[in-house]
Structure formats: C-alpha cells, structure tokens
Coordinates of C-alpha atoms in Angstrom, one line a residue:
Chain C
X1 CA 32.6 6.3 -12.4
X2 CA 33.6 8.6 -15.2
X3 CA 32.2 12.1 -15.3
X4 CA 31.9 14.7 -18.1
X5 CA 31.6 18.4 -17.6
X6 CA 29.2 20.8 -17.3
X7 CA 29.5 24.6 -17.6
X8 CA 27.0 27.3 -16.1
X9 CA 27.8 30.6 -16.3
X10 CA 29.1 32.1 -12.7
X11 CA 27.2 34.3 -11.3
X12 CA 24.5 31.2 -11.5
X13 CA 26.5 29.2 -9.3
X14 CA 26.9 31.7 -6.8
X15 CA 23.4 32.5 -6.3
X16 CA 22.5 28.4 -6.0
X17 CA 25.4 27.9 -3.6
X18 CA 23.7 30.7 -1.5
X19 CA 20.5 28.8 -1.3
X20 CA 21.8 24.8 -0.3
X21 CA 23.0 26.6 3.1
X22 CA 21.4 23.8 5.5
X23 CA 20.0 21.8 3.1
X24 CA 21.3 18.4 3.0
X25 CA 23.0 18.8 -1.2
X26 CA 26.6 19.2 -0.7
X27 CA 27.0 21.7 -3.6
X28 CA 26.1 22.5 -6.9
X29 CA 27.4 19.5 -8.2
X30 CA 25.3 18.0 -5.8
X31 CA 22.2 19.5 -7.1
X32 CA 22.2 19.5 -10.1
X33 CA 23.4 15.9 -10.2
X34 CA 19.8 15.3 -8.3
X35 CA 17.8 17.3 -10.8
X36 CA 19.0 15.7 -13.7
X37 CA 18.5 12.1 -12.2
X38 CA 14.6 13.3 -11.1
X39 CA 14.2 14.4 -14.6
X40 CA 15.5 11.7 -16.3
X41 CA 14.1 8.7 -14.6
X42 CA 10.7 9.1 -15.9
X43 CA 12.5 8.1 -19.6
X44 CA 14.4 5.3 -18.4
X45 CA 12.5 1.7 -18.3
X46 CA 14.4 0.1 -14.7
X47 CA 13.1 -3.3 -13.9
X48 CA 10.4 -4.8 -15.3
X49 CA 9.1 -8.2 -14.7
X50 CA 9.7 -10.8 -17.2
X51 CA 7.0 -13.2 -17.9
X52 CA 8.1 -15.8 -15.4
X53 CA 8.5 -12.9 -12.1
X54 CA 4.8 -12.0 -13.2
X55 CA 3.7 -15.2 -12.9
X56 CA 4.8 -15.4 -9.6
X57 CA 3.6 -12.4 -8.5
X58 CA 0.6 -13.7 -10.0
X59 CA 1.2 -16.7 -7.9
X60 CA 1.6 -14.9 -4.3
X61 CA -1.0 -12.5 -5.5
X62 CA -3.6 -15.5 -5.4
X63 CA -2.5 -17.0 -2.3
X64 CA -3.3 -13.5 -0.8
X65 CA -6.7 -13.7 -1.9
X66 CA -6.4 -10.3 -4.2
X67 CA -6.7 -11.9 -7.6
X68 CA -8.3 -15.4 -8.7
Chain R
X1 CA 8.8 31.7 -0.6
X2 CA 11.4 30.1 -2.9
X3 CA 12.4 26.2 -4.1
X4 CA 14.6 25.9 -1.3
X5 CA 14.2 29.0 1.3
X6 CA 12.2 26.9 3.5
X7 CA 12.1 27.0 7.6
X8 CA 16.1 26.1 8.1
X9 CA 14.5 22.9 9.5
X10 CA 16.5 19.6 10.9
X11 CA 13.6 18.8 11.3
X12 CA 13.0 14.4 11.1
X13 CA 10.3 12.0 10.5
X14 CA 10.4 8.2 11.0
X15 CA 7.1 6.4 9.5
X16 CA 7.1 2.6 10.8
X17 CA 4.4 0.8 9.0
X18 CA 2.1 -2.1 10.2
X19 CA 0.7 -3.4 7.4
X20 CA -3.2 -4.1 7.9
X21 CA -2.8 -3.8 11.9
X22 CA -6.6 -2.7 13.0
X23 CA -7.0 0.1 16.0
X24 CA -8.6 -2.3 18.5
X25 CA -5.6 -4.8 18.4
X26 CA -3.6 -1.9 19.1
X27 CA -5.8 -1.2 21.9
X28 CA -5.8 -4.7 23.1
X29 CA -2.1 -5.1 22.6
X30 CA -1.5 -1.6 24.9
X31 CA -4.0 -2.8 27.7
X32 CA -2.9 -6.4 27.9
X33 CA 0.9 -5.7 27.4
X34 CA 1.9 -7.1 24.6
X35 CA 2.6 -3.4 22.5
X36 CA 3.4 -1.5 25.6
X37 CA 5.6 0.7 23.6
X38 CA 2.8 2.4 22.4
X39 CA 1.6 3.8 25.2
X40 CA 4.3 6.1 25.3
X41 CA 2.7 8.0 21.7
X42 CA 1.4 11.3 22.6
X43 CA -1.4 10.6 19.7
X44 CA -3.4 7.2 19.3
X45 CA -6.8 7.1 17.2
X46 CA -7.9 5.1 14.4
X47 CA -7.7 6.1 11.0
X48 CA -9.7 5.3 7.9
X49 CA -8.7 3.6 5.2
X50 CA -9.3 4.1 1.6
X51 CA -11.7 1.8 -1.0
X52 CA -11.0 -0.6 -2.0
X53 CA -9.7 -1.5 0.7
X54 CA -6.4 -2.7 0.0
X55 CA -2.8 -2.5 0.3
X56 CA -1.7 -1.4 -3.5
X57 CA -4.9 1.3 -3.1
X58 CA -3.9 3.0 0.6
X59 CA 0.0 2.9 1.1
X60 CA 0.2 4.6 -2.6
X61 CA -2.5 7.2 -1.1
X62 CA -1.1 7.2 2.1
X63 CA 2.3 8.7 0.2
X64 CA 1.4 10.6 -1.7
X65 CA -1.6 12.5 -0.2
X66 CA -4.1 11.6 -3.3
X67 CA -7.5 9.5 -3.4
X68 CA -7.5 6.7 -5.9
X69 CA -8.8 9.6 -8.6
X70 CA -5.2 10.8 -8.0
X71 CA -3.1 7.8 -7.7
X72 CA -5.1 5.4 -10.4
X73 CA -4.4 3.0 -8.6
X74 CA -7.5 0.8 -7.5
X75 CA -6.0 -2.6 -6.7
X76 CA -3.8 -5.2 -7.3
X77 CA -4.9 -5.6 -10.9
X78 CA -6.1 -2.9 -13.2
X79 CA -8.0 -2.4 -16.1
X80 CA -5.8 -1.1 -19.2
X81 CA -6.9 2.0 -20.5
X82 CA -7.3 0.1 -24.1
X83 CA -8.3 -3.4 -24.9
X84 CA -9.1 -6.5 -22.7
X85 CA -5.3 -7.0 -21.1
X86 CA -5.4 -6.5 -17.0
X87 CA -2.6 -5.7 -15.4
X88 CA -0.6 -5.5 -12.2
X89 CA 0.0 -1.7 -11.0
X90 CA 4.1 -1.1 -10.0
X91 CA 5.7 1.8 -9.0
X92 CA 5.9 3.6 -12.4
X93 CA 1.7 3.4 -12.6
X94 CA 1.3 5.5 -9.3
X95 CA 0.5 9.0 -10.0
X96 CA 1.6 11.9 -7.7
X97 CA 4.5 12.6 -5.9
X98 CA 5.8 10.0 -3.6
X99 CA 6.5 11.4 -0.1
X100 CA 10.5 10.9 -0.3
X101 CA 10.3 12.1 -3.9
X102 CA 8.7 15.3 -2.6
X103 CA 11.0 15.8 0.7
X104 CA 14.0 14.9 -1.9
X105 CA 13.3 18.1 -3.8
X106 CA 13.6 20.3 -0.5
X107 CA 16.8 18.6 -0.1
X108 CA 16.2 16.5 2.5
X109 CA 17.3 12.7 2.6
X110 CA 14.7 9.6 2.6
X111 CA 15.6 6.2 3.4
X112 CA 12.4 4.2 1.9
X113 CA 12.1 0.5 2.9
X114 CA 9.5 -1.9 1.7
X115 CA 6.8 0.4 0.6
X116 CA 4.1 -1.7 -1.3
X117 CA 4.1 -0.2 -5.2
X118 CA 7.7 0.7 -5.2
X119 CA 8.8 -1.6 -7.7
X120 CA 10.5 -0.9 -9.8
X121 CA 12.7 1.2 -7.2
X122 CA 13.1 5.0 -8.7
X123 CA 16.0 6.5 -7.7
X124 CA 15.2 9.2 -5.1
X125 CA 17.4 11.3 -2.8
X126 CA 18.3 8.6 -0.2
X127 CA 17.8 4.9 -0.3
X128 CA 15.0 3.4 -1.3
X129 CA 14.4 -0.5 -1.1
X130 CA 11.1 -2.0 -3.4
X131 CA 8.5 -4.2 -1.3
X132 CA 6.6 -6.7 -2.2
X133 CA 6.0 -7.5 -5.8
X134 CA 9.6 -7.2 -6.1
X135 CA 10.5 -10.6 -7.5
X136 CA 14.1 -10.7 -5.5
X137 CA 16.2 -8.1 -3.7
X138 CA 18.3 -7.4 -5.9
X139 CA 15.8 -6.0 -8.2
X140 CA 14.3 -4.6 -5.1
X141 CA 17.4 -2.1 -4.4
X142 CA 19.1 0.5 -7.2
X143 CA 22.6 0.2 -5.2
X144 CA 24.2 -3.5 -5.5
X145 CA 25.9 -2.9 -2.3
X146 CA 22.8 -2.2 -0.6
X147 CA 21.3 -6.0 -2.1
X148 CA 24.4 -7.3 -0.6
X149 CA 24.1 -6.1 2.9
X150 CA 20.5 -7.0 2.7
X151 CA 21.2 -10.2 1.3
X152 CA 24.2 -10.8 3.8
X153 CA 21.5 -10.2 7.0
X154 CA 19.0 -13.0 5.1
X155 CA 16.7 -10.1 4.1
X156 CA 13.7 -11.4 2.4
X157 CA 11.6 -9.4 0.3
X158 CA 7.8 -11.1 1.4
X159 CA 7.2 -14.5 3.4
X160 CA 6.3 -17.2 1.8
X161 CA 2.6 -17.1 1.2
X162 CA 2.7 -20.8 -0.5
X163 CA 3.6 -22.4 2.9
X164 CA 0.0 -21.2 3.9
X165 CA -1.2 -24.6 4.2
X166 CA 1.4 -26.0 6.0
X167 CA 0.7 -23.6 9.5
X168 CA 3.8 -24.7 11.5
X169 CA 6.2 -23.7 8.7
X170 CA 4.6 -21.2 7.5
X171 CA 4.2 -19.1 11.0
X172 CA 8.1 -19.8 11.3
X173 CA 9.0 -18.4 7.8
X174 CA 6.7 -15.3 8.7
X175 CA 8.7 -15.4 12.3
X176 CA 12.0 -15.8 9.9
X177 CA 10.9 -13.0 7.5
X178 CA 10.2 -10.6 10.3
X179 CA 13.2 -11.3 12.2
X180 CA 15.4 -10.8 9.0
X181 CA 13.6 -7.4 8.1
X182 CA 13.7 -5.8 11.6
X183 CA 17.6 -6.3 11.3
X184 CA 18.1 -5.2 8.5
X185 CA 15.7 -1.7 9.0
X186 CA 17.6 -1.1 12.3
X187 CA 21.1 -1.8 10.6
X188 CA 20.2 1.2 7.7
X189 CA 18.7 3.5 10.2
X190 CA 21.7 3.5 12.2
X191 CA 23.4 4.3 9.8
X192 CA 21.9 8.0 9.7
X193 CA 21.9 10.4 7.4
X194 CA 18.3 10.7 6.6
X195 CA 15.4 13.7 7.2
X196 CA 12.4 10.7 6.6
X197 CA 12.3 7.2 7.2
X198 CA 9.5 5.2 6.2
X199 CA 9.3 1.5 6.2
X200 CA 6.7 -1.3 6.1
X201 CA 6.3 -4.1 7.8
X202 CA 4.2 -6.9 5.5
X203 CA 4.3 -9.7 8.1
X204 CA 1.6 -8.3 10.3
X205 CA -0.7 -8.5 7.1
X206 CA -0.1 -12.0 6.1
X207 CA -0.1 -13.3 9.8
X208 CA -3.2 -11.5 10.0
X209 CA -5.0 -13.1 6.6
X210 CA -3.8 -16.8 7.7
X211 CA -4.5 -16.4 11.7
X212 CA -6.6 -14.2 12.5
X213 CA -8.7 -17.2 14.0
X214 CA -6.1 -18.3 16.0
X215 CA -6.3 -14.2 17.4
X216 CA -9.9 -14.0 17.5
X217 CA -10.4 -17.3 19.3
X218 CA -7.9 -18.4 21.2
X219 CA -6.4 -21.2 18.7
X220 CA -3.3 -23.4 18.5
X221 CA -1.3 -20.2 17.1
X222 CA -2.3 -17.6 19.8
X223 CA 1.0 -17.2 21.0
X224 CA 2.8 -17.3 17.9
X225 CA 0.4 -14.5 16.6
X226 CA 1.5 -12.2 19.7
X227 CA 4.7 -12.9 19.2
X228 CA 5.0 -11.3 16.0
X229 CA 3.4 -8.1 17.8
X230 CA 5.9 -7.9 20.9
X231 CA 8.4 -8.1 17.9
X232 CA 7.2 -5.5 16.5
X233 CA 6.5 -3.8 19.8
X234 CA 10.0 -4.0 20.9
X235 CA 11.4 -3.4 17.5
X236 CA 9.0 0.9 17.7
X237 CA 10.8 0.5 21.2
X238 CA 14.5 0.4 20.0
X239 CA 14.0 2.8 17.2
X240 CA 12.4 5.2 19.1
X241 CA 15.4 5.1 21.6
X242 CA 18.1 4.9 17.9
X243 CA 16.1 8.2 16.7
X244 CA 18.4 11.7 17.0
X245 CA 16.5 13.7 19.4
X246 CA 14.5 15.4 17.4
X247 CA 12.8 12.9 15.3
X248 CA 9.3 12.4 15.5
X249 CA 7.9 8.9 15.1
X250 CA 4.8 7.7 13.5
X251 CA 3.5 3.7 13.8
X252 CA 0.7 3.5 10.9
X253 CA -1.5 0.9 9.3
X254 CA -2.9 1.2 6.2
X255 CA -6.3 -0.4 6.9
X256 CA -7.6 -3.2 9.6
X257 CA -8.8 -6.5 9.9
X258 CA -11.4 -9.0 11.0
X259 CA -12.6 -12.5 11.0
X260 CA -13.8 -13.8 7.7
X261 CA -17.0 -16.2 7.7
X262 CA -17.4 -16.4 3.8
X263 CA -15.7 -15.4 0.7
X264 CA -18.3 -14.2 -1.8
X265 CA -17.5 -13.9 -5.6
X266 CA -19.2 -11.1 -7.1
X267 CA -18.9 -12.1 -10.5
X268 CA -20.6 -15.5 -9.9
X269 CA -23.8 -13.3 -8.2
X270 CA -23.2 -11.0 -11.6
X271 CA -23.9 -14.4 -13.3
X272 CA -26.7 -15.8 -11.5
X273 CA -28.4 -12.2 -12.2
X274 CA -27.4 -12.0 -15.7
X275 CA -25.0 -9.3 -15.7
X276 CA -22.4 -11.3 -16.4
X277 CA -23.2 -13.9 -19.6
X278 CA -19.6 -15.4 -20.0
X279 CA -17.4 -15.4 -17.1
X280 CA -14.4 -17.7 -18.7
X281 CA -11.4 -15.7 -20.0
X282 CA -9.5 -16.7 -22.8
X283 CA -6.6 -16.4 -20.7
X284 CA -5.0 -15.1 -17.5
X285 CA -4.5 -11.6 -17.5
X286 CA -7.0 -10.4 -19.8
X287 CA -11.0 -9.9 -20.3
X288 CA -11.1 -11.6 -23.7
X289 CA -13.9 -13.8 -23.7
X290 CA -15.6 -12.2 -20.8
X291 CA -19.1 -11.2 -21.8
X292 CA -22.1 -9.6 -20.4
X293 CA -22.9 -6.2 -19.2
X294 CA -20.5 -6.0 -16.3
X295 CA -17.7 -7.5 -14.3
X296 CA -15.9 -7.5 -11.5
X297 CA -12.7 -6.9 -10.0
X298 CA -11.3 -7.9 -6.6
X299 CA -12.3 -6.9 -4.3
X300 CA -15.7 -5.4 -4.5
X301 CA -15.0 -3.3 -7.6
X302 CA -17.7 -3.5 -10.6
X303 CA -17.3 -2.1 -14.0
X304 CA -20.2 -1.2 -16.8
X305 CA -18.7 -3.6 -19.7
X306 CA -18.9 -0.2 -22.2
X307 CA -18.0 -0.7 -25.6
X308 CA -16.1 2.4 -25.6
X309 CA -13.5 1.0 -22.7
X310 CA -12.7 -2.5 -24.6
X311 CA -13.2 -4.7 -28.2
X312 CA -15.3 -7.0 -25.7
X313 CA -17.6 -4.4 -24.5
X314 CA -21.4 -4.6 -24.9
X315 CA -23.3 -1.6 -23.2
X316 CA -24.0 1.6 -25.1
X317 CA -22.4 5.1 -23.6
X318 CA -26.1 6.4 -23.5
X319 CA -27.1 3.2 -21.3
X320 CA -24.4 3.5 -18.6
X321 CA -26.7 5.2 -16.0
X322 CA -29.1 2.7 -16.2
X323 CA -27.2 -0.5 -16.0
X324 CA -25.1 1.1 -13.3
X325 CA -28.1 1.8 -11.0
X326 CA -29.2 -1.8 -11.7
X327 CA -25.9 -3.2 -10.5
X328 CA -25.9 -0.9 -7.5
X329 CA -29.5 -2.1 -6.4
X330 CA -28.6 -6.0 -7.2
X331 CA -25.2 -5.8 -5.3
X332 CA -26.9 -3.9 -2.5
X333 CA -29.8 -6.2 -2.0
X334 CA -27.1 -9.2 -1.9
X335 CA -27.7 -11.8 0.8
X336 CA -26.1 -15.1 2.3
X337 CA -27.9 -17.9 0.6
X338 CA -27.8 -20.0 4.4
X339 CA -28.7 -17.7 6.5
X340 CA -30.4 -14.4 4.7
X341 CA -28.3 -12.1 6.3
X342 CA -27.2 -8.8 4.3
X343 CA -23.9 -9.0 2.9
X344 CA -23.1 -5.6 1.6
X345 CA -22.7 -2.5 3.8
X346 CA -22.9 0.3 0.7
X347 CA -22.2 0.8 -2.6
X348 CA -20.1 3.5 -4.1
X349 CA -20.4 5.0 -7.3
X350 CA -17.3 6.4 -8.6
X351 CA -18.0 10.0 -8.3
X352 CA -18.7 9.7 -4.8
X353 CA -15.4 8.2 -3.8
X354 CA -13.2 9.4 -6.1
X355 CA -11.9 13.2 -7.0
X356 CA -8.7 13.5 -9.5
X357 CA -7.1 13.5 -13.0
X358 CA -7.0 9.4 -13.2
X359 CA -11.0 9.0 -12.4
X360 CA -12.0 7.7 -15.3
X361 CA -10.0 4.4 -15.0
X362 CA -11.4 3.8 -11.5
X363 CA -14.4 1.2 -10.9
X364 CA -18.1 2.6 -11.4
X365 CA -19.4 1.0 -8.5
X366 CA -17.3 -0.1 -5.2
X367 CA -18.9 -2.4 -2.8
X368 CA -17.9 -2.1 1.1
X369 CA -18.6 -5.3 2.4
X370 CA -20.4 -6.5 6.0
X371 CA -17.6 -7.5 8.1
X372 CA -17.1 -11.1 7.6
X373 CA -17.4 -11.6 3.8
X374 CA -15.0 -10.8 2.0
X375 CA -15.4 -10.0 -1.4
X376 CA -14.0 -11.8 -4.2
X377 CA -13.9 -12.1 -8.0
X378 CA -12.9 -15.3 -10.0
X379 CA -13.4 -16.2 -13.6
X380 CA -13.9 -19.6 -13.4
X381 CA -16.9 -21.6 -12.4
X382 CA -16.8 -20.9 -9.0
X383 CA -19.7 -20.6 -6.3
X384 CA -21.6 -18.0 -4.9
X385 CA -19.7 -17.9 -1.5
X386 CA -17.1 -20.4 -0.4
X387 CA -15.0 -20.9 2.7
X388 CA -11.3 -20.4 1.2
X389 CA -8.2 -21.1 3.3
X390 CA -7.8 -17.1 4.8
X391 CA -9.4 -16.1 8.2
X392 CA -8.8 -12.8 7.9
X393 CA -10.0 -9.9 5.8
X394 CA -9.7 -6.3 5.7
X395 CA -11.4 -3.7 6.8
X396 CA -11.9 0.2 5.8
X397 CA -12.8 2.3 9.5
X398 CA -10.0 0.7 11.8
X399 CA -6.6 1.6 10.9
X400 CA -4.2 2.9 12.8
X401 CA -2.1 5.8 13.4
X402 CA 0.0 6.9 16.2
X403 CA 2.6 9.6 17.0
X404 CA 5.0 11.2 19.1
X405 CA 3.9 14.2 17.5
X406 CA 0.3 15.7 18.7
X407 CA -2.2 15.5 16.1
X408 CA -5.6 15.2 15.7
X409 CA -7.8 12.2 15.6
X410 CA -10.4 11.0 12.4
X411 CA -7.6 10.8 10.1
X412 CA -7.9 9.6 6.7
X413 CA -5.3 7.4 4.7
X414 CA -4.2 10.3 2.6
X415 CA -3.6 12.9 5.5
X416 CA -0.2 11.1 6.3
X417 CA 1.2 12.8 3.1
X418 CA 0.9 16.4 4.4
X419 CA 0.9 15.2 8.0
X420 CA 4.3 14.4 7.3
X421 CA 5.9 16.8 4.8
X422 CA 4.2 19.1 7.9
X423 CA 6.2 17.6 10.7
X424 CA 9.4 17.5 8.1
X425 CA 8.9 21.2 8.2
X426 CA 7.9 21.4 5.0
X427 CA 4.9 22.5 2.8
X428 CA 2.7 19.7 1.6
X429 CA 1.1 21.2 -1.4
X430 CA -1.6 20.7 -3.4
X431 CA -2.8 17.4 -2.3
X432 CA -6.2 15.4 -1.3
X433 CA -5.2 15.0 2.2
X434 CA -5.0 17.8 4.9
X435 CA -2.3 17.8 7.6
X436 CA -3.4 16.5 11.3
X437 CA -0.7 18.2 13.2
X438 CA -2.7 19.6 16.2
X439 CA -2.7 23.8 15.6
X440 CA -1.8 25.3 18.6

C-alpha cells in the first residue's frame, strides 16, 4: 500500500495521543486513519447489485415468501 | 465527558443471533434437552418484535436502537420516495448508527458476521461480513483475504431456498449451510481482537419457514429440525467456553414463529372491496400500472395510493383520512372465506407505530395478523387465501433474548442497541430503545 503524508501541528498530536490510552487505536495514525475512512464511506458507491444479482435476490426473496 | 474519556472499560459483548427462533421453542428446547446450554443464561424472557414483522424491519432496529420511523426500513421491498419503482432496502438505506459503527467510534473493535441489511459491507472498525442478500462472499466481505478463508472453510452466504421442494436435499443443504457458518464464526472469533461480536445465524429461519410442521407435529423431519437446534445449542456452548473471561454473551432472535394454516393476499381482498381497481404491474419492481386507491406491501403493510407519493396515484391529500379509516375497518373486519374465523388481530396506523425522521415513507396502515395466516401481497391474479409451500410464519410477541448478563425482562427489539453499547461500557445515546441491564 502506498501512503502520502499528513501534517498536524504538534501540540495536536500530543493532546490525541493522551486520549487513545486503553482504547483499542494504536496511535494517531491509527485514528485518524479511522476517521477519514467513517467519513468518507458515505461518498463512495461499494457494491451494488447488477441487474442479474437483483434478480436473484428477487428470486430467493420469493421463495421466502416476502415478495410475490 | 469527552469523545473518548469513557469508563477505561475492557469491557466485551458477544451477540449470537437466531434468526426467527420463538421463546417457547427455547423453552421447550431447555426442558426437553435439546438447548441445554441455555440454561446456564442468568437472563431468559421473550422479547417483542417490531412490525412488520420481519427480518429486514427488526435486526436493522435491533442495531441500531431506532423504530422503523428511524431506520426507514419497513421490509424487504420499499416504496421509492418518487415515482412507481420499488425497491430492495441494503445496507446504505438503513438509517442510524449501526451498533459496530457506534462502538467503532469509542475505539473499540467489532467483528460483524451475517447481519441481515449489511450489504453492501461498510467498512467499520473490525471485520464485518454482509448476510443475506449478498449475492456471493466475496461481495459479502471488504478484505479479499477474509473471502478466501471463508471460501476455503465452504462458507456460504444463505442456503438454498430453491431446493425447498425437494425436502431431503434441501434439509441437508440447510444442515451443510449451518455446519459451514458455525466454522467459520468460531475460526474469526478465535482469532480475537474484538470488544463486540455479533453474528446471525439464518438457518434457524428458513428451517423454520419450510418445517415448522415437521416441529409442530411430529413429521418425517422432526429430528432433522432438532438437530439444527443442538447445533446451535452446542455451537452458544463452545463460544461461551472460547469467550475471554469477561465477555458477556447474548443469544437473540429477532421475532418468532408459528404454524401457518393460510396465506392471505391483501391486495386480492383490496380488489374484491374495490380499493384496489388494477392489480397487474407493468413490470416487476415497480407500481406502474397499479391502480385504485390503495395497495399493499408484504406483509400486511397498506398504502393510501396519494397522488402526491407517485405519477400513478389517485387519492386527493384532503381525502387521506377518510380512505385510510376505510381500509382500516375493511382489513379489520377480514374473515376466512371457509370457516368465518377473524383473520386480523389489529391494525396500525402509522403514527401509532412509528416515531422518527423517516416516517413518512413508512406504510399508513400495518396489519398484525391472527396466528396462522400469514399475510401476503401479489400482483397477479391470485386468490383470496391459498395454501403455499411454507409452514411457518412469523410472529411479533415471542422472540427471544437471553444473557449472561442480568437484565430485565419485556424487552423490545430496539433495546438490544443500548443494552449493548451499555454492557460494552459505553453510552448508548439518543436512541428509541432503552437499556435492560438490571440497575442494581
């Protein structure tokens, strides 16, 4: 994976590392990394269903008995 | 107190789901020793279920602590907000924060299997694994090396619900599915490294939809159908003993189940009452062509046909009232045509079910069925009621939740959200539910 950088002042750091004690993020890295992803997934379309999966659903859906 | 100067908790959850697994086979399965693992829960009550009553309307609830108003999600097909188009509700239509998503912010790890409406998997803090509607598992997972441990145990994302009619093979390939996904959950939660767990098992459902007669009544199947439930049994069993000591577990269903005796579509009684004028559609997926001054939705959902929701609308805003209470006398007064007896237990309007921000795409009347029809709608030219190939059907007042944890009993579907983010040590927010952990 390549990475790029990302630069926040200091003093910010410091005061974030002091609040992951016994949390499960392994930094600030770590963090942010997480907050970024959280915030960005609501943009990013991630597997749909193609016309031919919704069929099927559609399918397995009927065979349930929750759609005719 | 701040984002993350929380209780300096290690605190951990496990939530096993049992999808559709009613109170009183719990009950039965304890006393007659076929779940004898669950005698060893400090807590054991029924819970209720939200309506409709199914699957894609409680686990969502269920996870994120909403009602329906919340979520917006009201079954396996929805409404669009504009035009005639229907759709199927995934992951990205569920409003609210999921469980994981909110333990994920406090920094604490979730590994998520087989939820229902996770697809398309988000990524969360953890590892999360999309359930049913998934249409393979690789689109079920967001790590490729995840889909190929699955894949290498013969993890299957749902059983085969075509095989229905072919019982033998079908009860093996639900056998096959369930064998396959208990591996594969006790393979990942060995591996650790998580505050919440919280995985569903399907197979209990669609055993219970296809032979629930073989349950009820002593079939051909009887032992087959326990079988799944000792694997299950022992499957709570060996997690429980896997869990780091200070894990506490939870066994939930998201509603129950009962014998079916008829299937009654609602839109075919809308028909013979004149609600409904034309119930063809133009095409699958969609209300074009659909006429009249209401529909329905299954199951047991009824909309006002309102010309402000779709091009294909007829009913005036200033009429809705009227034609609503109409419906809601008509679908209460239904009967069996053979033997007279009452079919519906109550009808809901909207505003008595339903609190939230996504109200207004919910159904304006739900209808809670008597136990034993269950409630269908088809487009087509079907009858009034019909015997289809299902014995089962679901139910609102019997699901069940148990614990390791002491809480308190008349639990509703949503209550697991705070219950949990509770036992996690956490706060559970703003949400419909409230937290059962006993007070001391």
């Amino acid at each position: 994976m390549e990475y790029t950088t990302v630069s926040i002042p200091r003093e910010l750091a410091e005061r974030v590392e002091d609040t992951l004690e016994d949390t499960s993020f392994t930094g600030v890295s770590d963090l942010v990394k997480f907050l970024l992803r959280s915030l960005t997934a609501s943009y990013e379309e991630r597997g749909r269903l193609t016309e031919a999966e919704m069929m099927e659903v559609a399918e397995r859906l009927r065979d349930l008995g929750y759609l005719e | 107190m701040g984002l993350l100067d929380r209780v300096r908790s290690r605190k951990r959850v496990a939530v096993i789901g049992i999808d559709g697994v009613p109170y009183g086979l719990v009950e039965r399965g304890t006393e007659e020793g076929w779940m004898e693992n669950l005698l060893a829960m400090r807590s054991s009550d029924r819970m209720r279920a939200a309506l409709p009553v199914v699957s894609s309307v409680c686990w969502p609830c269920a996870t994120t602590g909403l009602n329906p108003g919340g979520t917006g999600v009201y079954g396996f097909q929805e409404r669009t907000d504009d035009g005639d188009g229907l759709h199927v509700p995934l992951s990205t239509d569920v409003h609210g924060e999921r469980l994981w998503d909110a333990a994920g912010r406090e920094g604490r790890s979730s590994l998520v299997l087989n939820v229902p409406v996770t697809f398309p998997p988000g990524e969360t803090r953890g590892t999360l694994v999309s359930g049913f509607l998934s249409p393979d598992v690789d689109s079920a997972c967001t790590s490729s090396a995840t889909a190929e441990r699955l894949k290498k145990l013969d993890y299957r994302v749902d059983a085969d619900v075509s095989l229905h009619g072919e019982r033998d093979r079908f009860m093996k390939n639900i056998h096959e599915t369930l064998d396959a996904r208990l591996r594969a959950f006790k393979n990942l939660i060995g591996d650790g490294g998580w505050h919440l767990f919280f995985g569903v098992v399907m197979e209990t459902d669609r055993l219970n939809h296809f032979y629930w007669r073989d349950y009820a009544e002593e079939g051909e199947y009887l032992e087959d159908f326990l079988d799944v439930y000792r694997k299950v049994d022992s499957f709570i069993g060996e997690v429980e003993s896997l869990l780091p000591e200070d894990t506490e577990l939870v066994v939930m269903s998201d509603h129950g189940f009962t014998s079916v005796e008829r299937e009654v579509d609602v839109n075919a009684w809308l028909e013979s009452e004149g609600f409904l004028e034309n119930r063809s559609r133009e095409e699958d997926n969609s209300l074009r062509g659909v006429s009249g001054s209401a529909y329905s939705l299954t199951p047991g959902r009824v909309y006002v046909d309102l010309k402000s929701r779709r091009p294909g609308g007829s009913v005036d805003g200033e009429d809705y009232l009227d034609v609503r209470s109409d419906l809601a006398e008509f679908i209460e007064g239904l009967e069996d045509p053979e033997t007279g007896e009452s079919v519906i237990d109550s009808v809901h309007t909207r505003e008595e079910l339903y609190e939230g921000p996504r109200v207004e795409s919910g159904p304006d009347l739900v209808a809670h069925p008597v136990d034993g029809y269950d409630l269908k709608a088809s487009f087509g030219e079907g009858p009034l009621t019909s015997e289809g190939p299902r014995t089962g059907m679901h139910t609102l007042d019997d699901a069940s939740l148990l614990s390791t944890a002491e809480l308190d009993g008349g639990a509703e579907v949503w209550d697991v959200f705070p219950t949990v983010m509770e036992l996690l040590g956490l706060r559970p927010g703003d949400v419909y539910g409230t937290s059962l952990v006993r007070q001391v």
